[in-house]
C-alpha cells in the first residue's frame, strides 16, 4: 500500500516543530545595584572574599540572565588611628572595580561625629558614659533608590537585582515592582533577614559565602595607571 502524500499544512507544522527545537529564548535583561558598604560590613569584612568581582558574582548568581549595567554605591573612607591604611585598601579596590565593563561607581559620603554613650556596666563611682566616634554613611541609599527608579522608567532592565540589607529601600523596590511592572530581586548579605525587603521584592535570597569565594578578581590587574594588586591583608 502506498503512503498518501503529506498535505501542505502537515509539512508546515512539521517545519515549525523542527524550528522550535533550535529556538533559544532571549535572556532576561538584568541590572545590578550594589550597596557597597552594606555588602562589605554585612558579608565581606574579615573574610578572604573582599577582592570581589561584582560582574563575575552576578554571572554566577544569575546564569540565565544577560547582565547589563552594574551600579556600585559607596563612600570614601578615611584612615583612622585603629586602621591607618583603610583608605589605601579602598582605593586599590575602587581601581579594580573601574576595570569591570559597564560598572559605574556612585559616591555618597561619610559623616563622623563624636558622641557620648552610657557604659554597658555602670560603675559604683566615676564616669558613667564614654565618648565614641560614630561614623554614619549618607547618600548611598538615596542614590541607589534614584537609579533603580530612573533605570526602570527608561526600560533598561526587566529584572533589577539589589544587593543590600537596608530596609529603607523597601518603598522604591515596591514602586518598581508594582508601578513599573518590573521584577526586583534582593540578595541579602546579612545573616539577619530583612522582613521589609522580603515582603517588597519579587524574590529574596541570602547571599552566601560560596558564590563570594568563587567570584574574586585576579590578585593583580592592569589599568590606565599601571597595575593594581589585592591588599596584602586581604
Coordinates of C-alpha atoms in Angstrom, one line a residue:
X1 CA 0.0 0.0 0.0
X2 CA 1.4 3.4 -0.9
X3 CA 1.8 6.2 1.6
X4 CA -0.5 9.2 0.9
X5 CA 1.3 12.4 0.2
X6 CA 1.6 14.8 3.1
X7 CA -0.7 17.9 2.9
X8 CA 0.9 21.4 2.9
X9 CA -0.5 22.1 6.4
X10 CA 1.2 19.0 7.8
X11 CA 4.5 19.9 6.3
X12 CA 4.2 23.5 7.7
X13 CA 3.5 22.2 11.2
X14 CA 6.5 19.8 10.9
X15 CA 8.8 22.7 9.9
X16 CA 7.6 24.8 12.9
X17 CA 8.2 21.9 15.3
X18 CA 11.7 21.3 13.9
X19 CA 12.5 25.1 14.1
X20 CA 11.2 25.2 17.7
X21 CA 13.7 22.6 18.7
X22 CA 16.5 25.1 17.9
X23 CA 14.9 28.2 19.3
X24 CA 16.6 29.8 22.2
X25 CA 14.5 32.3 24.1
X26 CA 16.3 35.7 24.7
X27 CA 17.9 36.1 28.1
X28 CA 16.2 38.4 30.6
X29 CA 17.9 41.7 30.9
X30 CA 19.2 42.3 34.5
X31 CA 20.8 45.3 36.1
X32 CA 22.6 45.0 39.4
X33 CA 22.5 47.6 42.2
X34 CA 25.1 47.0 45.0
X35 CA 25.1 48.8 48.3
X36 CA 28.8 48.6 48.7
X37 CA 29.4 49.5 52.4
X38 CA 26.4 47.4 53.4
X39 CA 27.8 44.4 51.5
X40 CA 31.2 45.0 53.0
X41 CA 30.2 45.2 56.6
X42 CA 27.5 42.5 56.4
X43 CA 29.3 39.9 54.4
X44 CA 32.9 40.7 53.4
X45 CA 34.8 42.3 56.3
X46 CA 37.2 39.9 57.9
X47 CA 36.8 37.3 55.1
X48 CA 39.1 36.4 52.2
X49 CA 36.4 37.5 49.8
X50 CA 36.9 41.3 49.9
X51 CA 38.6 41.3 46.5
X52 CA 35.2 40.7 44.9
X53 CA 34.5 41.0 41.2
X54 CA 30.8 42.0 41.0
X55 CA 30.3 41.0 37.4
X56 CA 31.7 37.5 38.0
X57 CA 29.4 37.3 41.0
X58 CA 26.4 38.4 39.0
X59 CA 27.0 35.9 36.3
X60 CA 27.4 33.1 38.8
X61 CA 24.2 34.1 40.7
X62 CA 22.1 34.7 37.5
X63 CA 23.4 32.3 34.8
X64 CA 20.2 32.5 32.7
X65 CA 20.2 36.3 32.6
X66 CA 22.0 38.9 30.4
X67 CA 23.8 41.1 32.9
X68 CA 23.7 44.7 31.8
X69 CA 24.7 47.7 33.9
X70 CA 26.2 47.3 37.4
X71 CA 25.9 50.3 39.7
X72 CA 28.1 50.2 42.8
X73 CA 27.2 52.7 45.6
X74 CA 29.8 53.6 48.3
X75 CA 31.5 56.4 50.1
X76 CA 35.2 57.2 50.5
X77 CA 36.7 56.2 53.9
X78 CA 39.5 58.0 55.7
X79 CA 42.3 56.4 57.7
X80 CA 41.8 56.0 61.4
X81 CA 44.1 55.5 64.3
X82 CA 42.9 51.9 64.7
X83 CA 43.2 51.3 60.9
X84 CA 45.8 53.6 59.3
X85 CA 45.7 52.1 55.8
X86 CA 42.0 51.5 55.2
X87 CA 41.8 54.4 52.7
X88 CA 44.6 52.9 50.6
X89 CA 42.9 49.5 50.6
X90 CA 39.7 51.0 49.4
X91 CA 41.4 53.0 46.6
X92 CA 43.0 49.7 45.4
X93 CA 39.6 48.1 45.3
X94 CA 38.0 51.1 43.5
X95 CA 40.7 50.8 40.9
X96 CA 39.9 47.1 40.5
X97 CA 36.2 47.9 40.1
X98 CA 36.9 50.5 37.4
X99 CA 38.2 47.7 35.2
X100 CA 34.8 46.0 35.2
X101 CA 32.9 46.6 31.9
X102 CA 29.6 48.6 32.3
X103 CA 30.2 49.2 36.1
X104 CA 29.6 52.7 37.4
X105 CA 30.7 53.8 40.9
X106 CA 28.4 56.3 42.7
X107 CA 29.6 58.1 45.8
X108 CA 27.8 59.2 49.0
X109 CA 29.7 60.5 51.9
X110 CA 30.6 59.6 55.5
X111 CA 29.9 61.8 58.5
X112 CA 32.0 61.2 61.6
X113 CA 30.7 62.6 64.9
X114 CA 31.9 62.4 68.5
X115 CA 29.1 61.1 70.7
X116 CA 28.8 60.2 74.4
X117 CA 27.1 56.9 75.3
X118 CA 26.4 55.2 78.6
X119 CA 28.5 52.3 79.7
X120 CA 27.0 48.8 79.5
X121 CA 28.0 48.1 83.1
X122 CA 27.7 51.1 85.4
X123 CA 30.5 51.5 87.9
X124 CA 29.7 52.3 91.6
X125 CA 31.6 55.6 91.2
X126 CA 33.3 57.6 88.4
X127 CA 32.1 58.4 84.9
X128 CA 29.1 56.5 83.6
X129 CA 29.5 57.5 80.0
X130 CA 32.2 57.1 77.4
X131 CA 33.0 59.2 74.3
X132 CA 32.8 57.4 71.0
X133 CA 33.5 58.2 67.3
X134 CA 30.3 57.5 65.4
X135 CA 30.6 57.2 61.6
X136 CA 27.4 57.3 59.5
X137 CA 27.1 56.8 55.7
X138 CA 24.9 59.3 53.9
X139 CA 23.6 59.2 50.4
X140 CA 24.1 55.7 49.1
X141 CA 20.5 54.5 49.9
X142 CA 19.0 57.6 48.2
X143 CA 21.4 57.3 45.2
X144 CA 20.6 53.6 44.8
X145 CA 16.8 54.2 45.0
X146 CA 17.0 57.0 42.5
X147 CA 18.9 55.0 39.9
X148 CA 16.7 51.9 40.5
X149 CA 13.7 54.1 39.6
X150 CA 15.3 56.0 36.8
X151 CA 16.6 52.9 35.0
X152 CA 13.2 51.3 35.4
X153 CA 11.5 54.3 33.9
X154 CA 13.9 54.2 30.9
X155 CA 13.3 50.4 30.5
X156 CA 16.9 49.5 31.0
X157 CA 16.1 46.2 32.6
X158 CA 13.5 43.5 33.0
X159 CA 14.9 42.4 36.3
X160 CA 16.7 44.7 38.9
X161 CA 18.8 42.9 41.5
X162 CA 19.6 44.8 44.7
X163 CA 22.4 43.6 46.9
X164 CA 21.6 45.2 50.3
X165 CA 20.0 44.6 53.7
X166 CA 18.9 48.3 54.1
X167 CA 15.1 48.3 54.8
X168 CA 15.0 52.0 53.6
X169 CA 15.0 50.5 50.1
X170 CA 11.6 48.8 50.7
X171 CA 9.5 51.6 49.1
X172 CA 11.5 52.1 45.9
X173 CA 11.6 48.3 45.4
X174 CA 7.9 48.1 45.8
X175 CA 7.3 51.0 43.5
X176 CA 9.4 49.5 40.7
X177 CA 7.6 46.2 41.1
X178 CA 4.0 47.4 41.4
X179 CA 4.0 50.7 39.4
X180 CA 6.5 49.9 36.6
X181 CA 5.8 46.2 36.4
X182 CA 9.4 45.1 36.7
X183 CA 10.8 42.2 38.7
X184 CA 13.1 43.2 41.6
X185 CA 15.1 40.6 43.4
X186 CA 17.2 41.0 46.5
X187 CA 20.3 39.2 47.6
X188 CA 20.7 39.9 51.3
X189 CA 24.4 40.0 52.5
X190 CA 23.3 39.9 56.2
X191 CA 22.7 36.8 58.3
X192 CA 19.7 38.5 59.7
X193 CA 16.7 38.6 57.4
X194 CA 15.1 41.9 56.4
X195 CA 11.4 41.2 56.6
X196 CA 10.7 44.6 54.9
X197 CA 12.8 43.8 51.8
X198 CA 11.5 40.2 51.8
X199 CA 7.9 41.5 51.6
X200 CA 8.6 44.1 49.0
X201 CA 10.8 42.2 46.5
X202 CA 9.7 39.8 43.7
X203 CA 12.1 37.3 45.3
X204 CA 14.6 37.4 48.2
X205 CA 17.6 35.2 48.7
X206 CA 20.5 35.2 51.2
X207 CA 23.9 36.0 49.7
X208 CA 26.1 33.0 50.8
X209 CA 29.9 32.7 51.2
X210 CA 30.2 30.1 48.4
X211 CA 29.4 32.4 45.5
X212 CA 31.5 35.2 47.0
X213 CA 34.6 32.9 47.3
X214 CA 34.2 31.9 43.6
X215 CA 33.9 35.5 42.3
X216 CA 37.2 37.1 43.1
X217 CA 39.4 39.3 40.9
X218 CA 42.9 38.0 39.9
X219 CA 45.4 39.1 42.5
X220 CA 46.9 41.7 40.1
X221 CA 45.0 43.8 37.5
X222 CA 46.1 46.3 34.9
X223 CA 44.5 49.7 34.3
X224 CA 45.4 53.0 32.8
X225 CA 47.6 53.8 35.8
X226 CA 49.6 50.6 35.6
X227 CA 48.9 47.7 37.8
X228 CA 46.8 47.3 41.0
X229 CA 47.2 44.5 43.4
X230 CA 45.0 42.9 46.1
X231 CA 45.9 44.4 49.5
X232 CA 48.2 42.1 51.4
X233 CA 45.9 41.9 54.4
X234 CA 43.0 40.7 52.2

